GROMACS .gro file of C-alpha atoms in nm:
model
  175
    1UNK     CA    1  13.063   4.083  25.071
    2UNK     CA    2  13.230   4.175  25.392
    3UNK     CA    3  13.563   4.075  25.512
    4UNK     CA    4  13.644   3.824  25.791
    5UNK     CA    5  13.664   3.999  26.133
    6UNK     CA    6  13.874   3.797  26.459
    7UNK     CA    7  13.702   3.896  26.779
    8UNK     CA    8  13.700   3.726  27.115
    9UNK     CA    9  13.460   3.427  27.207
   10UNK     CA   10  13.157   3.504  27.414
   11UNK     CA   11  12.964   3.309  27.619
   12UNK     CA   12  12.703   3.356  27.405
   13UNK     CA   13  12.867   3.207  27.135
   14UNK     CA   14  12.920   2.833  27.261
   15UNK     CA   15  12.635   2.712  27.068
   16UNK     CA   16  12.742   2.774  26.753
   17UNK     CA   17  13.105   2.667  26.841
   18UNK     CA   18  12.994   2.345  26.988
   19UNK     CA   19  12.774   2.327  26.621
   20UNK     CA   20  13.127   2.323  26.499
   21UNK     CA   21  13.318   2.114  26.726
   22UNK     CA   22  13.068   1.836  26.675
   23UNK     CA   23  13.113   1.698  26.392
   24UNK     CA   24  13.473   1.676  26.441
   25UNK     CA   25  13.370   1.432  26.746
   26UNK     CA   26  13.099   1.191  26.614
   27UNK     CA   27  13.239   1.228  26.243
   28UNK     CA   28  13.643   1.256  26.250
   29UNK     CA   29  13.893   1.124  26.432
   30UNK     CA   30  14.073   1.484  26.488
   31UNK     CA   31  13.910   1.507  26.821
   32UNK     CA   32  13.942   1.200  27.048
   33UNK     CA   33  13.634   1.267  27.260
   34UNK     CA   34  13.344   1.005  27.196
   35UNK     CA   35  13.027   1.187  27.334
   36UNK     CA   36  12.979   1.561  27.263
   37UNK     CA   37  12.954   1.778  27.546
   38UNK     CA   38  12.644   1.960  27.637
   39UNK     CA   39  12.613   2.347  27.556
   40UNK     CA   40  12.674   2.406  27.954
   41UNK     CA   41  13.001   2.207  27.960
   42UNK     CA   42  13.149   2.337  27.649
   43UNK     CA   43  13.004   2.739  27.814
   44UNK     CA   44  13.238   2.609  28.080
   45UNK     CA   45  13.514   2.535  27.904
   46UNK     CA   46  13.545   2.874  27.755
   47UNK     CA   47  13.469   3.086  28.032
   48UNK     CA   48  13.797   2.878  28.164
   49UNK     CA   49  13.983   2.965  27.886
   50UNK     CA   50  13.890   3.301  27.861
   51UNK     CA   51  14.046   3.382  28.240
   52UNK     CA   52  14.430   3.376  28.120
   53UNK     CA   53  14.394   3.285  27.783
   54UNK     CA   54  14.274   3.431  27.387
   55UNK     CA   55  13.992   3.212  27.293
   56UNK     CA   56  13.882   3.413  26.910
   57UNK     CA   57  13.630   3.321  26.651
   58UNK     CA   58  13.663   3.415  26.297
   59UNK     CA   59  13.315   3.548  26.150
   60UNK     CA   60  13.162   3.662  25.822
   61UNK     CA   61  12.860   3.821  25.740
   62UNK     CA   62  12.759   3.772  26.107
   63UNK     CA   63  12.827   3.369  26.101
   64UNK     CA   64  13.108   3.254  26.309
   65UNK     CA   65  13.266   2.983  26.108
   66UNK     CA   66  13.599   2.870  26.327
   67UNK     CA   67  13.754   2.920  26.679
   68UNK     CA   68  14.056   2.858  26.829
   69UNK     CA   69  14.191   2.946  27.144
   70UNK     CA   70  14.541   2.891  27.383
   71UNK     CA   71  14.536   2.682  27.701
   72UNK     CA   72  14.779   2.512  27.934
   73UNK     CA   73  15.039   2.394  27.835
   74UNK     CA   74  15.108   2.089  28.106
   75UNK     CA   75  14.948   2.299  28.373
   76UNK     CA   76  15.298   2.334  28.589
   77UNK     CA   77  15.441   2.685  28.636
   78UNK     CA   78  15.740   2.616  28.457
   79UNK     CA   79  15.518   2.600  28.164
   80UNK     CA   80  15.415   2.970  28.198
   81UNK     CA   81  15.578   3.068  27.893
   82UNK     CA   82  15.423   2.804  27.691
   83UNK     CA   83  15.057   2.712  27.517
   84UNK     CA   84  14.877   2.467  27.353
   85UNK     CA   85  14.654   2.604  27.075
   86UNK     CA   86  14.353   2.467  26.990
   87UNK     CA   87  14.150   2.520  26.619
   88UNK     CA   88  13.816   2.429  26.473
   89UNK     CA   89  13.657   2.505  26.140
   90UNK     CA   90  13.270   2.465  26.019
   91UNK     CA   91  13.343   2.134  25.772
   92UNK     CA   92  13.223   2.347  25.507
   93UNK     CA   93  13.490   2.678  25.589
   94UNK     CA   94  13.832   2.517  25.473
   95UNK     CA   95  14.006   2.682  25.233
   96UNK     CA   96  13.902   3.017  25.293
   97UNK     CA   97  14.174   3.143  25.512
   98UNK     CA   98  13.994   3.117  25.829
   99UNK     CA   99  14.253   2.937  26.028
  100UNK     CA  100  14.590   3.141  25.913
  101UNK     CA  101  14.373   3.455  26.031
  102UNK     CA  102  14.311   3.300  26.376
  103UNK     CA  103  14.625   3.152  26.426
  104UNK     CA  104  14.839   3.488  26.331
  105UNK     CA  105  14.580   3.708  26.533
  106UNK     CA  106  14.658   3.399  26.857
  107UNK     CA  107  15.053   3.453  26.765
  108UNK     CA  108  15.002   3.855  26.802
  109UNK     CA  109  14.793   3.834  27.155
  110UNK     CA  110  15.040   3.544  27.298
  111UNK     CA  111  15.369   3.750  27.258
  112UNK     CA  112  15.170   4.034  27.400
  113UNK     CA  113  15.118   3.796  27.683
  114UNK     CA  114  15.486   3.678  27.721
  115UNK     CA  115  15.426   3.341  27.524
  116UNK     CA  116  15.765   3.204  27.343
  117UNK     CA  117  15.652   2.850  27.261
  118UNK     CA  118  15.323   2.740  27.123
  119UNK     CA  119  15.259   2.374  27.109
  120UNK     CA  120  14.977   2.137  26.882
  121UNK     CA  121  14.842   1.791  26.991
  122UNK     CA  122  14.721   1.698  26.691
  123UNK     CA  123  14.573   1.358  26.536
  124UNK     CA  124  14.768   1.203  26.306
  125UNK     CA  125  14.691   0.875  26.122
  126UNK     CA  126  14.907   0.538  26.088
  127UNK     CA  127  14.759   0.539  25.700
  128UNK     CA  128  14.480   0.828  25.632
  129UNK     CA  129  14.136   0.692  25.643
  130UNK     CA  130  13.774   0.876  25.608
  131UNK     CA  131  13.784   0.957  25.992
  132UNK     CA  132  14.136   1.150  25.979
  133UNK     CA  133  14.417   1.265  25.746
  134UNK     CA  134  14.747   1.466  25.766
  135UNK     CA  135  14.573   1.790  25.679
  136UNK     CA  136  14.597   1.946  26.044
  137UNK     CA  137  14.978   1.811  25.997
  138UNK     CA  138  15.022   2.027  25.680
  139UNK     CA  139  14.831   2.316  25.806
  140UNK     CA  140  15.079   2.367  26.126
  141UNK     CA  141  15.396   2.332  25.930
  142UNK     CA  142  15.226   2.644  25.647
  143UNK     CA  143  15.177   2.796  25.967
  144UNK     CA  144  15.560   2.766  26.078
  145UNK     CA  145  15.521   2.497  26.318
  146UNK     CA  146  15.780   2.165  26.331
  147UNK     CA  147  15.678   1.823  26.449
  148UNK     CA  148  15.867   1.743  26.740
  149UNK     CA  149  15.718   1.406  26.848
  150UNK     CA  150  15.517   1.124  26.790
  151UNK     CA  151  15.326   0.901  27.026
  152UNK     CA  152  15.250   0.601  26.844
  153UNK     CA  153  14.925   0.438  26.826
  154UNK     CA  154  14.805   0.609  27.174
  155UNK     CA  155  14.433   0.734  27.071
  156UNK     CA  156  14.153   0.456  26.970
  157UNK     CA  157  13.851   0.559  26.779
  158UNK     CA  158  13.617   0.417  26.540
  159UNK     CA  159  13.760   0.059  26.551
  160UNK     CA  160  14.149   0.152  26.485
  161UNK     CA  161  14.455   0.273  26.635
  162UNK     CA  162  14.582   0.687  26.552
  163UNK     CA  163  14.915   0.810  26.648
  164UNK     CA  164  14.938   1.165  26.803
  165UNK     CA  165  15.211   1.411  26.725
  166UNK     CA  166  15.320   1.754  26.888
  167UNK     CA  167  15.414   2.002  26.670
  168UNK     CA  168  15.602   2.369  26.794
  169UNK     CA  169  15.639   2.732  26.713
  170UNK     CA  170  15.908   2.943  26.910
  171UNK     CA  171  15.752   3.276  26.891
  172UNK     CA  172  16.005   3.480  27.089
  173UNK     CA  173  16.351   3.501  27.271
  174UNK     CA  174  16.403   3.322  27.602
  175UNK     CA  175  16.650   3.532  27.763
   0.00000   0.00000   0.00000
């Protein structure tokens, strides 16, 4: 048995993390895409991330079985000192730790970077259903994160109406 390891995303590793991200797309109703992207576009969309931004996997036994990564927070410069964090597990890796151990390894590399705020867009259901529940919710407040807004019935998918919330973690002084 070997121990988890957190290492930066390749772009060699896209097709397994797309593996991942797609069932949260055509099963869930955590992402709001419809159609998954192709292996190039999702390449793409790390090699983007990866120019300012962390973007780690969390692997075992030589399987990568989460990602998540730090973005843009807006996309104005005021924003500089904030992120959006992103996080996917394989359906079948809950519970094992995986996401704390990406999300504190994220935390250590954004201070480095001068981050204070991280923010979460996250999914959150009018009444859970089989497409999405308040897990991602629960998850982000262990984590130290507080909801700080809800936009209310703004995301359609799979016949019914989800509300979206932002959730925040301060992560260092703003002098």
């Amino acid at each position: 048995m070997h121990e988890a390891i957190i290492r930066s995303a390749t772009l060699d590793d896209a097709e397994r993390l797309l593996e991942i991200y797609a069932y949260y797309v055509t099963d869930t109703a955590v992402s709001w895409e419809y159609d998954v992207p192709s292996v190039e576009k999702f390449r793409h969309r790390i090699k983007v991330v990866l120019k300012k931004y962390p973007y780690l996997v969390v692997e075992e036994n030589g399987v990568v079985y989460g990602y998540a990564y730090a973005h843009p927070f807006v996309g104005r410069a005021a924003y500089n000192y904030s992120c959006e964090l992103t996080i996917y597990l394989d359906k079948e890796a809950k519970g094992r730790g995986y996401g704390r151990k990406l999300y504190e390894a994220l935390e250590v590399q954004l201070k480095e970077m001068g981050i204070l705020n991280m923010y979460s867009c996250i999914g959150d259901p009018v009444e859970e259903d089989e497409y999405l529940t308040r897990n991602s919710e629960l998850f982000h407040q262990h984590m130290g994160f507080t909801k700080v807004g809800t936009f209310y019935k703004c995301g359609y998918k799979f016949g019914r109406w989800y509300n979206m919330i932002w959730m925040e973690k301060i992560i260092g002084e703003h002098r």
